[in-house]
């Protein structure tokens, strides 16, 4: 099925002689898709053009991840802090999930992709949430790549909510303080049921986490590139995966 998507983008760019080890592909890749605005500015275009182009990169990298056998791809599409941007830009960003899913949902279904979302739904416009919810429902039984959009997501808020939930359970006598462990916390995060990211990619040269998955990234490999998100290609994605494969993950051990 995925061939239909591949055909549109041309042949895989994976070069002979630069193999990606199939047994060591990260199960979960998380991406901070940064640099849309600067990409547009460099071209004398409005910031929205950068976001629109960023949406095309989402498709490109979803296909690239699926081809490699990545199981979970989490994309930071809108943070709890992004509301501070001018209203016109926020409105534009809020329309992107709907636009993307209008064009791509059938392909995602045909390719066995499961759409998920993590973030606070309450503050999102109804057209955003209904598009995402439709995609979630229609792809719920799919068993291929999990495409997880972080939308109105913030790690501190996520952890605070989890702590409040735990405190409530303790107060009600449903949970003993001694039983609070990493699993209890992880189960109350928005990523409950997902493995932690093995690899975090951030584009555009910024070297920070920006309130993204700060619990879940504790032992992830971090990979940064100066490339702006709209120009991030399958080749760049492969570079990141190959670098990941060169790393030794020790999780604090030897
Ligand atoms: C950061 O770049 C990017 C965002 C805040 C939005 C990311 C959204 C997309 C890439 C499209 C999402 C697509 C779907 C389908 C949900 P920036 O605007 O901060 O760039 P700058 O730092 O150069 O200004």
Tab-separated table of C-alpha atoms and ligand atoms in Angstrom, residues 33-39 47 50-51 54-55 58 76-79 82 85 89 93 96-97 100-101 149 151 204 206 228-229, ligand 1:
chain	number	residue	atom	x	y	z
A	33	UNK	CA	9.664	21.012	13.843
A	34	UNK	CA	11.310	24.423	14.078
A	35	UNK	CA	12.306	27.134	11.617
A	36	UNK	CA	9.179	27.614	9.510
A	37	UNK	CA	9.181	31.367	10.096
A	38	UNK	CA	12.881	31.846	9.329
A	39	UNK	CA	12.606	29.668	6.242
A	47	UNK	CA	5.483	33.266	7.994
A	50	UNK	CA	6.665	28.623	6.083
A	51	UNK	CA	4.010	26.802	8.086
A	54	UNK	CA	6.157	22.724	7.027
A	55	UNK	CA	2.952	20.784	6.529
A	58	UNK	CA	5.154	16.456	7.811
A	76	UNK	CA	5.369	18.994	18.036
A	77	UNK	CA	2.772	20.923	16.047
A	78	UNK	CA	1.616	23.523	18.597
A	79	UNK	CA	2.813	24.189	22.117
A	82	UNK	CA	2.372	29.182	20.965
A	85	UNK	CA	1.819	34.475	18.809
A	89	UNK	CA	-0.686	33.111	12.969
A	93	UNK	CA	-1.664	27.052	12.688
A	96	UNK	CA	-3.252	23.113	9.508
A	97	UNK	CA	-4.340	19.815	11.097
A	100	UNK	CA	-3.531	18.187	6.355
A	101	UNK	CA	-6.131	15.585	7.262
A	149	UNK	CA	0.492	15.035	16.965
A	151	UNK	CA	-1.143	19.840	19.706
A	204	UNK	CA	16.611	25.032	12.759
A	206	UNK	CA	17.964	25.850	18.273
A	228	UNK	CA	14.836	24.571	8.776
A	229	UNK	CA	11.843	22.244	9.042
B	1	LIG	C1	8.016	26.334	14.775
B	1	LIG	O1	8.565	27.157	13.782
B	1	LIG	C2	6.878	25.671	14.224
B	1	LIG	C3	5.612	25.727	14.705
B	1	LIG	C4	5.257	26.473	15.918
B	1	LIG	C5	4.510	25.066	14.020
B	1	LIG	C6	4.853	23.732	13.502
B	1	LIG	C7	3.815	23.287	12.585
B	1	LIG	C8	4.060	22.662	11.421
B	1	LIG	C9	5.411	22.301	10.972
B	1	LIG	C10	2.963	22.211	10.557
B	1	LIG	C11	2.102	21.262	11.305
B	1	LIG	C12	1.353	20.432	10.433
B	1	LIG	C13	0.347	19.660	10.828
B	1	LIG	C14	-0.216	18.718	9.885
B	1	LIG	C15	-0.226	19.732	12.168
B	1	LIG	P1	8.577	28.706	14.013
B	1	LIG	O2	7.359	29.289	13.439
B	1	LIG	O3	8.800	29.009	15.456
B	1	LIG	O4	9.825	29.128	13.177
B	1	LIG	P2	10.825	30.309	13.533
B	1	LIG	O5	11.487	29.930	14.830
B	1	LIG	O6	11.782	30.284	12.391
B	1	LIG	O7	10.033	31.569	13.614
